[in-house]
Coordinates of C-alpha atoms in Angstrom, one line a residue:
Chain A
X3 CA -0.6 -5.5 14.1
X4 CA -3.8 -5.3 13.8
X5 CA -3.1 -4.5 9.3
X6 CA -0.8 -8.1 9.7
X7 CA -2.9 -10.0 11.3
X8 CA -5.3 -9.0 8.7
X9 CA -2.5 -9.9 6.1
X10 CA -2.5 -13.4 7.5
X11 CA -6.1 -13.9 7.3
X12 CA -6.3 -13.1 4.1
X13 CA -3.9 -15.9 3.3
X14 CA -7.5 -17.4 3.6
X15 CA -8.5 -16.4 0.7
X16 CA -7.3 -18.1 -3.1
X17 CA -4.2 -17.1 -4.5
X18 CA -5.2 -15.5 -7.2
X19 CA -7.8 -13.4 -5.5
X20 CA -4.5 -12.4 -3.5
X21 CA -2.7 -11.4 -6.3
X22 CA -4.7 -9.3 -8.1
X23 CA -6.9 -7.3 -5.4
X24 CA -3.8 -8.3 -2.4
X25 CA -3.2 -4.6 -3.0
X26 CA -6.8 -3.6 -2.4
X27 CA -7.6 -4.7 0.0
X28 CA -5.6 -3.8 2.6
X29 CA -5.4 -0.8 1.6
X30 CA -9.6 -1.2 2.0
X31 CA -8.8 -2.9 5.3
X32 CA -6.4 0.8 6.3
X33 CA -9.7 3.1 5.5
X34 CA -11.7 1.2 7.2
X35 CA -9.6 0.2 10.2
X36 CA -8.5 4.8 10.1
X37 CA -12.5 5.8 10.1
X38 CA -14.1 2.9 12.0
X39 CA -12.3 3.6 15.3
X40 CA -12.9 3.0 19.1
X41 CA -14.4 -0.3 20.5
X42 CA -18.1 -1.1 19.0
X43 CA -16.6 0.4 15.3
X44 CA -13.9 -1.7 15.6
X45 CA -14.8 -5.4 16.5
X46 CA -17.7 -4.4 14.0
X47 CA -15.0 -4.0 11.3
X48 CA -13.4 -7.7 12.5
X49 CA -17.1 -8.8 12.3
X50 CA -17.4 -7.8 9.1
X51 CA -14.5 -9.2 7.5
X52 CA -14.5 -12.3 9.6
X53 CA -18.5 -12.9 8.4
X54 CA -16.9 -11.8 4.6
X55 CA -14.0 -14.4 4.3
X56 CA -17.0 -17.4 5.9
X57 CA -19.4 -15.7 3.5
X58 CA -17.0 -16.1 0.7
X59 CA -16.3 -19.5 1.3
X60 CA -19.6 -20.5 0.9
X61 CA -20.5 -18.8 -2.2
X62 CA -17.6 -20.1 -4.4
X63 CA -18.3 -23.3 -2.8
X64 CA -21.5 -23.4 -4.0
X65 CA -20.0 -21.7 -7.3
X66 CA -17.9 -24.5 -7.4
X67 CA -20.2 -27.7 -7.6
X68 CA -22.2 -25.7 -10.1
X69 CA -18.7 -25.9 -12.2
X70 CA -18.3 -29.6 -11.5
X71 CA -21.4 -30.6 -12.1
X72 CA -21.9 -28.9 -15.5
X73 CA -18.2 -30.2 -16.4
X74 CA -18.1 -34.0 -15.6
X75 CA -14.7 -33.9 -17.8
X76 CA -13.3 -31.2 -16.6
X77 CA -9.5 -32.2 -16.5
X78 CA -7.1 -31.0 -13.6
X79 CA -3.8 -31.9 -13.0
X80 CA -2.0 -32.0 -8.8
X81 CA -5.0 -31.4 -6.1
X82 CA -8.4 -29.8 -6.7
X83 CA -11.4 -29.2 -4.5
X84 CA -14.4 -29.6 -6.4
X85 CA -17.0 -31.9 -4.6
X86 CA -18.4 -34.6 -6.3
X87 CA -21.4 -35.0 -3.7
X88 CA -24.2 -33.9 -5.6
X89 CA -25.2 -32.4 -2.1
X90 CA -23.5 -29.3 -0.2
X91 CA -21.9 -30.0 3.1
X92 CA -23.4 -29.0 5.7
X93 CA -22.2 -25.3 7.5
X94 CA -21.2 -26.9 10.9
X95 CA -18.8 -29.3 9.1
X96 CA -17.5 -26.3 7.1
X97 CA -16.7 -24.3 10.6
X98 CA -14.8 -27.4 11.8
X99 CA -13.2 -27.2 8.8
X100 CA -11.8 -24.3 9.0
X101 CA -11.3 -24.1 12.3
X102 CA -9.2 -27.5 11.8
X103 CA -7.2 -25.9 8.8
X104 CA -6.3 -22.6 11.0
X105 CA -4.9 -24.5 13.6
X106 CA -3.6 -27.0 10.9
X107 CA -2.0 -24.0 9.5
X108 CA -0.3 -22.8 13.0
X109 CA 1.5 -25.9 13.8
X110 CA 3.1 -25.5 10.8
X111 CA 3.8 -22.3 10.3
X112 CA 5.2 -22.4 13.4
X113 CA 7.3 -25.6 12.8
X114 CA 8.8 -24.2 9.5
X115 CA 9.4 -20.8 12.0
X116 CA 10.8 -22.8 14.6
X117 CA 13.6 -24.3 12.6
X118 CA 14.6 -21.5 10.3
X119 CA 13.8 -23.2 7.0
X120 CA 14.6 -21.3 4.2
X121 CA 11.7 -22.5 1.9
X122 CA 9.1 -20.7 0.7
X123 CA 5.4 -21.2 1.7
X124 CA 4.4 -18.8 -1.8
X125 CA 2.5 -16.8 0.5
X126 CA 2.8 -13.4 -1.2
X127 CA 2.9 -11.8 2.1
X128 CA 6.0 -9.6 0.8
X129 CA 4.3 -7.4 -0.6
X130 CA 1.1 -8.0 1.8
X131 CA 2.3 -7.3 4.7
X132 CA 5.7 -5.0 4.4
X133 CA 5.1 -3.2 1.1
X134 CA 7.8 -0.6 1.7
X135 CA 10.5 -3.1 2.5
X136 CA 11.1 -2.5 -2.0
X137 CA 9.7 0.1 -2.7
X138 CA 7.8 -0.2 -6.2
X139 CA 9.7 3.0 -7.2
X140 CA 13.1 2.5 -6.3
X141 CA 12.4 -0.7 -8.3
X142 CA 10.4 -0.5 -11.2
X143 CA 12.2 2.0 -12.2
X144 CA 15.4 0.7 -14.0
X145 CA 17.7 -1.7 -14.2
X146 CA 21.1 -2.8 -13.6
X147 CA 20.9 -1.0 -11.3
X148 CA 17.7 1.0 -11.6
X149 CA 19.0 4.2 -9.9
X150 CA 17.6 5.7 -7.4
X151 CA 17.0 9.4 -8.8
X152 CA 14.8 11.8 -10.0
X153 CA 12.8 9.3 -10.7
X154 CA 11.9 7.4 -8.3
X155 CA 11.8 10.8 -6.4
X156 CA 9.3 11.6 -8.2
X157 CA 6.9 8.2 -7.7
X158 CA 7.5 9.9 -3.8
X159 CA 6.1 12.9 -3.2
X160 CA 2.9 11.0 -5.6
X161 CA 2.4 13.7 -9.1
X162 CA -0.6 12.7 -11.2
X163 CA -0.2 10.6 -13.9
X164 CA 3.2 9.4 -12.8
X165 CA 2.2 7.3 -10.3
X166 CA 0.5 5.2 -12.7
X167 CA 4.0 5.3 -14.7
X168 CA 5.3 3.8 -11.5
X169 CA 1.9 1.1 -11.0
X170 CA 2.6 0.3 -14.0
X171 CA 6.5 -0.4 -13.2
X172 CA 6.2 -2.0 -10.4
X173 CA 3.7 -4.6 -11.6
X174 CA 5.0 -5.4 -14.8
X175 CA 8.4 -6.3 -13.4
X176 CA 7.2 -7.3 -9.6
X177 CA 4.1 -8.8 -9.9
X178 CA 3.7 -12.3 -9.5
X179 CA 2.7 -12.9 -12.6
X180 CA 0.4 -15.9 -13.1
X181 CA 0.4 -19.1 -12.4
X182 CA -0.1 -20.4 -16.1
X183 CA 3.5 -20.0 -18.3
X184 CA 5.0 -20.4 -15.0
X185 CA 8.5 -21.5 -15.5
X186 CA 10.2 -24.1 -13.6
X187 CA 13.6 -23.8 -12.2
X188 CA 16.3 -26.7 -13.2
X189 CA 19.1 -26.8 -10.7
X190 CA 21.7 -25.3 -13.6
X191 CA 19.2 -22.9 -13.8
X192 CA 19.3 -22.2 -9.8
X193 CA 22.9 -22.4 -10.0
X194 CA 23.3 -19.3 -12.0
X195 CA 21.1 -17.4 -10.1
X196 CA 22.9 -18.1 -6.9
X197 CA 26.2 -16.9 -8.7
X198 CA 24.6 -14.1 -9.9
X199 CA 23.1 -13.0 -5.9
X200 CA 26.9 -13.7 -4.5
X201 CA 28.2 -11.8 -7.0
X202 CA 25.8 -8.6 -6.4
X203 CA 25.8 -8.5 -2.7
X204 CA 30.1 -8.8 -3.3
X205 CA 29.4 -5.2 -5.6
X206 CA 27.3 -3.7 -4.2
X207 CA 26.3 -3.8 -0.4
X208 CA 28.4 -1.7 1.9
X209 CA 29.2 -4.2 4.2
X210 CA 31.9 -6.1 3.0
X211 CA 32.1 -8.7 6.1
X212 CA 27.9 -9.6 6.0
X213 CA 28.8 -9.8 2.3
X214 CA 30.9 -12.2 2.6
X215 CA 29.1 -14.0 4.9
X216 CA 26.0 -14.1 2.5
X217 CA 28.5 -15.2 -0.3
X218 CA 29.5 -18.6 2.4
X219 CA 25.9 -18.8 3.5
X220 CA 24.7 -19.2 0.4
X221 CA 27.7 -21.6 -1.2
X222 CA 26.5 -24.0 1.8
X223 CA 23.6 -24.2 1.2
X224 CA 23.9 -25.1 -2.3
X225 CA 26.6 -27.8 -1.3
X226 CA 23.7 -29.2 0.6
X227 CA 21.6 -28.8 -1.6
X228 CA 19.1 -26.8 -0.3
X229 CA 16.9 -25.0 -3.0
X230 CA 16.5 -28.3 -4.2
X231 CA 12.4 -28.0 -3.6
X232 CA 12.4 -24.2 -4.2
X233 CA 11.3 -25.1 -8.2
X234 CA 9.6 -21.8 -9.2
X235 CA 10.5 -18.6 -10.0
X236 CA 8.5 -17.4 -6.8
X237 CA 9.2 -19.8 -4.6
X238 CA 13.2 -19.7 -5.4
X239 CA 13.7 -15.8 -5.3
X240 CA 11.7 -16.0 -2.0
X241 CA 13.5 -19.1 -0.3
X242 CA 16.7 -17.1 -1.3
X243 CA 15.6 -13.9 0.2
X244 CA 15.2 -15.7 3.8
X245 CA 18.3 -17.3 3.7
X246 CA 20.3 -13.6 2.5
X247 CA 18.0 -11.8 4.7
X248 CA 19.3 -15.0 7.9
X249 CA 23.1 -14.6 7.0
X250 CA 23.1 -10.8 7.6
X251 CA 20.0 -9.3 9.1
X252 CA 19.2 -7.0 6.4
X253 CA 15.5 -6.8 5.8
X254 CA 16.2 -4.9 2.7
X255 CA 17.6 -7.2 0.6
X256 CA 14.7 -8.5 -1.3
X257 CA 15.4 -11.4 -4.1
X258 CA 12.6 -10.8 -6.4
X259 CA 11.4 -12.8 -9.5
X260 CA 9.2 -11.2 -12.4
X261 CA 7.3 -13.2 -15.0
X262 CA 7.8 -10.7 -17.9
X263 CA 11.8 -10.2 -18.5
X264 CA 13.0 -7.4 -16.9
X265 CA 13.9 -4.3 -18.2
X266 CA 17.5 -4.6 -20.4
X267 CA 19.3 -1.3 -19.9
X268 CA 18.9 1.8 -17.3
X269 CA 15.4 3.6 -17.3
X270 CA 16.8 6.8 -16.9
X271 CA 13.4 10.0 -17.2
X272 CA 13.4 11.1 -20.5
X273 CA 13.1 14.5 -21.3
X274 CA 9.3 14.4 -21.7
X275 CA 8.9 13.1 -19.1
X276 CA 10.6 15.4 -16.3
X277 CA 8.0 17.9 -18.5
X278 CA 5.4 16.3 -17.8
X279 CA 6.0 15.9 -14.3
X280 CA 6.5 19.5 -13.8
X281 CA 3.5 20.6 -15.3
X282 CA 1.8 18.5 -13.4
X283 CA 3.5 20.2 -10.2
X284 CA 3.1 23.4 -11.1
X285 CA -0.9 22.2 -11.9
X286 CA -0.6 20.7 -8.4
X287 CA 0.6 24.1 -6.6
X288 CA 3.6 21.9 -6.0
X289 CA 1.4 19.7 -3.9
X290 CA 0.9 23.0 -1.3
X291 CA -2.9 22.4 -0.6
X292 CA -3.4 25.0 2.1
X293 CA -1.6 28.3 3.6
X294 CA -3.8 29.4 5.6
X295 CA -3.7 31.8 8.5
X296 CA -6.6 30.2 11.5
X297 CA -7.8 32.5 14.7
X298 CA -5.3 33.5 17.3
X299 CA -2.5 34.1 14.0
X300 CA -1.6 30.8 13.9
X301 CA -0.4 29.4 10.6
X302 CA -1.4 26.5 8.6
X303 CA 0.2 25.4 6.0
X304 CA -0.8 21.4 4.4
X305 CA 1.7 19.9 1.7
X306 CA 0.9 16.1 0.6
X307 CA 5.0 16.3 -0.9
X308 CA 8.1 17.6 -0.7
X309 CA 8.6 18.2 -4.1
X310 CA 12.2 19.3 -5.5
X311 CA 13.5 21.9 -5.5
X312 CA 14.4 22.5 -8.8
X313 CA 10.8 23.2 -9.8
X314 CA 9.0 24.3 -6.2
X315 CA 11.3 26.4 -4.4
X316 CA 9.9 29.8 -5.1
X317 CA 6.0 28.5 -4.4
X318 CA 8.0 26.9 -1.0
X319 CA 9.3 30.5 -0.1
X320 CA 6.3 32.6 -1.2
X321 CA 3.9 29.7 1.2
X322 CA 6.8 30.4 4.5
X323 CA 6.7 34.0 3.6
X324 CA 3.3 34.8 3.8
X325 CA 3.5 33.1 7.2
X326 CA 5.8 34.6 8.7
X327 CA 4.2 36.8 11.0
X328 CA 2.3 34.2 12.5
X329 CA 2.4 33.4 15.9
X330 CA 2.2 29.4 16.2
X331 CA 2.6 27.5 13.0
X332 CA 1.4 24.3 11.8
X333 CA 2.5 21.3 9.2
X334 CA -0.2 18.6 8.0
X335 CA 1.6 16.5 6.9
X336 CA -1.5 13.9 7.2
X337 CA -1.6 13.3 3.8
X338 CA 1.9 14.0 2.9
X339 CA 3.9 10.8 0.6
X340 CA 7.8 12.4 1.3
X341 CA 9.8 13.5 -1.7
X342 CA 12.5 15.4 -1.6
X343 CA 15.1 15.8 1.2
X344 CA 16.6 19.2 -0.3
X345 CA 12.9 20.5 0.3
X346 CA 13.4 19.2 3.6
X347 CA 16.2 20.7 4.5
X348 CA 14.8 24.6 2.7
X349 CA 11.3 24.4 5.2
X350 CA 12.7 22.9 8.0
X351 CA 15.8 25.7 8.0
X352 CA 12.7 28.5 9.0
X353 CA 12.4 26.8 12.0
X354 CA 16.2 27.8 13.0
X355 CA 18.3 30.7 13.7
X356 CA 21.3 29.2 12.6
X357 CA 22.8 26.2 11.0
X358 CA 21.5 22.7 12.4
X359 CA 21.8 18.9 11.4
X360 CA 19.4 17.3 9.8
X361 CA 19.4 12.9 9.4
X362 CA 19.0 11.3 6.0
X363 CA 19.0 7.4 6.1
X364 CA 18.9 6.9 2.3
X365 CA 21.8 9.0 2.1
X366 CA 25.8 10.5 3.6
X367 CA 26.1 13.2 5.7
X368 CA 26.4 16.4 2.8
X369 CA 25.7 20.3 2.7
X370 CA 22.5 19.6 2.4
X371 CA 22.2 18.0 5.2
X372 CA 22.5 21.4 7.2
X373 CA 19.8 23.7 7.3
X374 CA 20.7 27.2 6.5
X375 CA 19.8 30.8 8.2
X376 CA 16.6 32.5 6.4
X377 CA 17.1 35.9 6.0
X378 CA 14.3 38.2 7.3
X379 CA 13.0 34.9 8.5
X380 CA 10.9 35.6 11.9
X381 CA 9.7 31.9 12.2
X382 CA 12.3 30.2 14.3
X383 CA 11.1 31.3 17.6
X384 CA 7.4 30.4 17.1
X385 CA 6.1 27.6 18.9
X386 CA 5.8 25.1 15.6
X387 CA 3.6 21.8 15.3
X388 CA 3.7 19.1 12.6
X389 CA 0.0 16.8 12.4
X390 CA 0.5 13.3 11.1
X391 CA -1.0 10.2 10.3
X392 CA -0.4 6.3 9.5
X393 CA 0.1 8.0 5.7
X394 CA 2.7 10.0 6.7
X395 CA 5.2 8.4 4.8
X396 CA 9.8 8.6 3.4
X397 CA 10.4 12.0 3.5
X398 CA 7.5 13.9 5.5
X399 CA 8.9 11.5 8.0
X400 CA 12.2 12.4 7.7
X401 CA 11.0 15.7 8.2
X402 CA 9.4 14.8 11.5
X403 CA 12.1 12.4 12.9
X404 CA 15.1 15.4 12.5
X405 CA 12.7 18.3 14.5
X406 CA 11.0 15.9 16.9
X407 CA 15.0 15.3 18.1
X408 CA 16.0 18.2 17.5
X409 CA 12.9 18.9 20.0
X410 CA 11.5 22.1 17.2
X411 CA 8.2 20.8 17.2
X412 CA 5.5 19.5 18.4
X413 CA 3.8 16.4 16.6
X414 CA 0.5 15.6 17.5
X415 CA -2.1 12.8 15.3
X416 CA -0.9 8.3 14.2
X417 CA 2.2 7.3 14.4
X418 CA 3.8 7.5 10.6
X419 CA 3.8 4.9 8.6
X420 CA 7.8 3.5 8.7
X421 CA 9.1 3.5 5.8
X422 CA 12.7 5.4 6.3
X423 CA 15.6 2.8 3.8
X424 CA 15.6 2.2 0.4
X425 CA 17.1 -0.4 -2.2
X426 CA 18.5 -0.6 -5.2
X427 CA 17.5 -2.9 -8.0
X428 CA 19.6 -4.6 -9.8
X429 CA 19.1 -6.9 -12.9
X430 CA 20.4 -10.6 -12.3
X431 CA 19.1 -12.4 -15.4
X432 CA 15.8 -12.1 -17.5
X433 CA 13.4 -12.6 -14.8
X434 CA 15.7 -12.4 -11.0
X435 CA 16.1 -9.2 -9.9
X436 CA 17.6 -8.0 -6.2
X437 CA 17.5 -5.0 -4.3
X438 CA 20.1 -4.1 -2.4
X439 CA 20.9 -1.0 0.2
X440 CA 23.7 0.5 -0.6
X441 CA 24.3 2.8 2.3
X442 CA 24.1 3.0 6.7
X443 CA 24.0 7.2 7.2
X444 CA 24.8 7.5 10.6
X445 CA 22.2 8.4 12.5
X446 CA 23.6 11.7 15.3
X447 CA 20.1 11.3 17.2
X448 CA 20.3 7.6 18.1
X449 CA 21.2 4.0 16.8
X450 CA 17.2 3.2 15.1
X451 CA 15.6 5.5 12.5
X452 CA 11.8 5.0 12.6
X453 CA 11.8 2.7 9.3
X454 CA 9.1 -0.2 10.3
X455 CA 8.5 1.3 14.0
X456 CA 7.2 4.5 12.3
X457 CA 7.3 7.8 15.2
X458 CA 5.6 8.2 17.6
X459 CA 4.0 11.4 17.8
X460 CA 4.4 13.3 21.4
X461 CA 0.5 13.8 21.0
X462 CA -1.4 11.2 20.6
X463 CA -5.0 11.2 18.5
X464 CA -6.6 10.4 16.1
X465 CA -5.5 11.6 12.6
X466 CA -8.9 13.4 11.2
X467 CA -8.8 14.9 15.2
X468 CA -5.6 16.5 15.1
X469 CA -5.7 19.8 14.0
X470 CA -8.2 20.8 16.6
X471 CA -6.2 19.5 18.5
X472 CA -3.6 21.3 18.0
X473 CA -5.2 24.0 17.1
X474 CA -6.3 24.2 21.0
X475 CA -2.6 22.9 22.1
X476 CA -1.8 26.5 19.8
X477 CA -4.0 28.6 21.8
X478 CA -3.3 27.3 24.6
X479 CA 0.0 28.0 25.1
X480 CA 0.0 31.9 22.7
X481 CA -2.3 32.9 25.8
X482 CA 0.1 31.5 28.8
Chain B
X25 CA -23.7 -23.8 -20.4
X26 CA -22.5 -22.6 -17.1
X27 CA -24.5 -20.2 -15.8
X28 CA -23.4 -16.8 -15.2
X29 CA -22.2 -15.3 -12.0
X30 CA -24.2 -12.5 -12.5
X31 CA -27.2 -14.5 -13.5
X32 CA -29.9 -13.3 -12.1
X33 CA -27.8 -10.0 -10.5
X34 CA -26.9 -10.4 -7.3
X35 CA -27.3 -7.2 -4.7
X36 CA -24.4 -6.6 -3.9
X37 CA -23.4 -6.2 -8.0
X38 CA -26.8 -3.6 -8.1
X39 CA -25.7 -1.5 -5.4
X40 CA -21.8 -1.3 -6.4
X41 CA -23.9 -0.3 -9.7
X42 CA -25.8 2.0 -8.7
X43 CA -23.2 3.5 -6.3
X44 CA -21.0 4.9 -9.6
X45 CA -23.9 5.3 -11.7
X46 CA -22.8 8.6 -11.1
X47 CA -19.3 9.2 -10.2
X48 CA -16.0 6.6 -10.3
X49 CA -15.2 5.2 -7.4
X50 CA -12.6 3.3 -5.4
X51 CA -12.9 0.3 -4.2
X52 CA -13.4 2.3 -0.7
X53 CA -15.5 4.5 -1.8
X54 CA -17.4 2.0 -3.1
X55 CA -18.0 0.8 0.1
X56 CA -19.1 3.8 1.4
X57 CA -21.5 5.2 -0.8
X58 CA -23.0 1.5 -0.6
X59 CA -23.1 1.6 3.0
X60 CA -24.5 5.6 2.9
X61 CA -27.2 4.4 -0.1
X62 CA -29.2 1.9 2.3
X63 CA -28.7 3.7 5.5
X64 CA -25.8 1.8 6.6
X65 CA -27.7 -2.1 6.6
X66 CA -25.1 -3.2 3.6
X67 CA -21.3 -3.2 4.8
X68 CA -19.7 -4.8 1.4
X69 CA -16.8 -6.8 3.0
X70 CA -13.6 -7.0 0.6
X71 CA -13.8 -10.3 0.0
X72 CA -17.6 -9.8 -1.3
X73 CA -16.8 -6.0 -3.2
X74 CA -13.5 -7.5 -5.0
X75 CA -15.1 -10.6 -6.4
X76 CA -18.4 -9.0 -7.4
X77 CA -16.4 -6.2 -9.2
X78 CA -14.2 -8.9 -11.1
X79 CA -17.3 -10.5 -12.1
X80 CA -18.4 -7.5 -12.8
X81 CA -15.9 -6.1 -14.4
X82 CA -15.9 -9.8 -16.8
X83 CA -19.1 -9.4 -17.7
X84 CA -17.9 -6.0 -19.2
X85 CA -20.7 -3.8 -16.6
X86 CA -18.3 -2.1 -15.3
X87 CA -14.6 -0.6 -16.4
X88 CA -11.0 0.6 -14.6
X89 CA -10.3 3.9 -15.4
X90 CA -7.8 6.7 -14.2
X91 CA -7.8 8.5 -11.5
X92 CA -10.3 11.2 -12.0
X93 CA -8.1 14.7 -11.8
X94 CA -7.5 16.5 -9.2
X95 CA -7.5 13.3 -7.1
X96 CA -5.2 13.5 -4.1
X97 CA -2.4 12.3 -4.5
X98 CA -2.4 9.6 -1.6
X99 CA -5.4 8.7 -3.8
X100 CA -3.9 7.9 -6.8
X101 CA -2.5 4.1 -6.6
X102 CA -6.4 2.8 -6.2
X103 CA -8.2 2.0 -8.7
X104 CA -10.9 4.0 -10.4
X105 CA -14.8 2.0 -12.3
X106 CA -17.2 3.5 -14.0
X107 CA -20.5 2.5 -14.9
X108 CA -20.3 0.6 -18.9
X109 CA -23.4 1.5 -20.7
X110 CA -24.2 -2.7 -21.0
X111 CA -23.7 -1.6 -16.4
X112 CA -26.1 1.4 -17.3
X113 CA -28.6 -0.5 -19.2
X114 CA -28.8 -4.0 -16.7
X115 CA -29.2 -1.6 -13.7
X116 CA -31.6 -0.5 -15.1
X117 CA -33.7 -4.0 -16.3
X118 CA -33.2 -4.8 -12.1
X119 CA -34.7 -1.4 -11.2
X120 CA -37.4 -2.0 -13.8
X121 CA -38.1 -5.5 -12.3
X122 CA -38.1 -4.8 -8.8
X123 CA -40.4 -1.2 -9.4
X124 CA -42.7 -3.7 -10.8
X125 CA -41.9 -5.9 -7.6
X126 CA -42.9 -3.1 -6.0
X127 CA -46.0 -2.1 -7.8
X128 CA -47.6 -5.6 -7.0
X129 CA -46.4 -5.7 -3.5
X130 CA -48.3 -1.9 -2.9
X131 CA -51.4 -3.3 -5.5
X132 CA -51.5 -6.3 -2.6
X133 CA -51.2 -4.5 0.2
X134 CA -48.5 -5.5 1.8
X135 CA -47.1 -2.0 2.9
X136 CA -48.7 -0.1 5.7
X137 CA -48.6 3.9 6.1
X138 CA -48.9 6.9 3.5
X139 CA -45.7 6.6 3.2
X140 CA -45.8 4.2 0.2

């Protein structure tokens, strides 16, 4: 909630600044929110942010005045905010103006929301507020369609070096793009894109009935010239996204504009990349940071990813074997960025002496959806705890969600990140693409999964205190 | 000729240069280091931090570098910054300027007590 609030506040910074540093600023906010908890520190954080916003604007207003004075013949197309007066505006005036601007912004935003318009504000909120709507790893990696292959799965577990590639791809393929050189769309181009969207949705969206509804609404909108005002690429993409989400109530559908030409063919991982991924994983001990036995014979396994079984099975088996004789077990997923569902099944298998079904929202049930009993395993009846933070994401959340639903573990820490679904990216033309969820898996535990909401822990505590708290819980349990 | 945003060097920019003089840091790391080196008196807000970083990048005083080896996967998507030789020179020159000021202040007996 507070992150969304700050994302809205962040809109008061200029667009170029948001585009360049939006992700970093939101990360910084998340870091500070995580570290500065409590009434006093929390209030200080918000006071800092508000002061920074005001100070930033005052500073830049002053520097704008200098530029205006030194460049009298500056040529500006469209509205500008240079100040012709040689005196700086008074602070009370500026504060008053800020309050009025905020109020006006609120009224306009409310009015647009109430009327369900499909017009775009061009605020870049998609990436700020909800970075998981379409995951860059799924989108940036390939095209026509960009498959959710090993390539994207690697991205999730955060192998060093690979994330740099992912970042490069995502910023290249999806970056908001510079305003300079932005192309404007005429009605023929817009029609072409709309037709491509309809074709893609009909061909790939898992619910044909809803796909038809989307197509019908787009036809009506096109007929009523509802997209006439959306002349820029990002604006048109956002207008289309709003329209298809309105028709389908599916928030994972998204039309994306790229200022650079999208790649033509599928970008599958090359053998070289796979070799590097293997080397990276081996160097990083398959992201298994710590395996140790704590006092009172409590096993502790900190894993920062669920790496592919093909590479890390032996390390995972060895880690679990070293914990086979403990009296209680802690899985620390506070820094876990997800990865392979197969690894989730393998590790979960140690907690049962019979096959158990594990739900994965990204795939239909398969053989891997069932845990396999492990010969010689002695952990099936041991009390088990899972530590979470608000950074615990994706496959790590699958692990938590399933074991919590099966009442096999006690979850201690913070509500998890809330990223369950994934979409596949399809190229529409050189600059437009669309993310479409391919399927909806049946959830045996409830109607919903953890997308957008995260998984609430059984014992809520700060991530930094979770281990100590869990050790005490386990100790008390063992002493009973 | 428009005046450079870093002339004179703003306090925030100087603090950032000092914070990465010993190791590469990401934005939040810089913020924390600045807070630490000023005993909590300076907490750079996101707008100040990143606009100053942008100015320093444009001036060539710092550069963006890949995450250091052994970085936690969670930190890999962050942008890391390193002091360039030009940045080190400007930080040194600013330090010398402040040292000169301090010397004058001592001569004028501005300080009280033995700690100076």
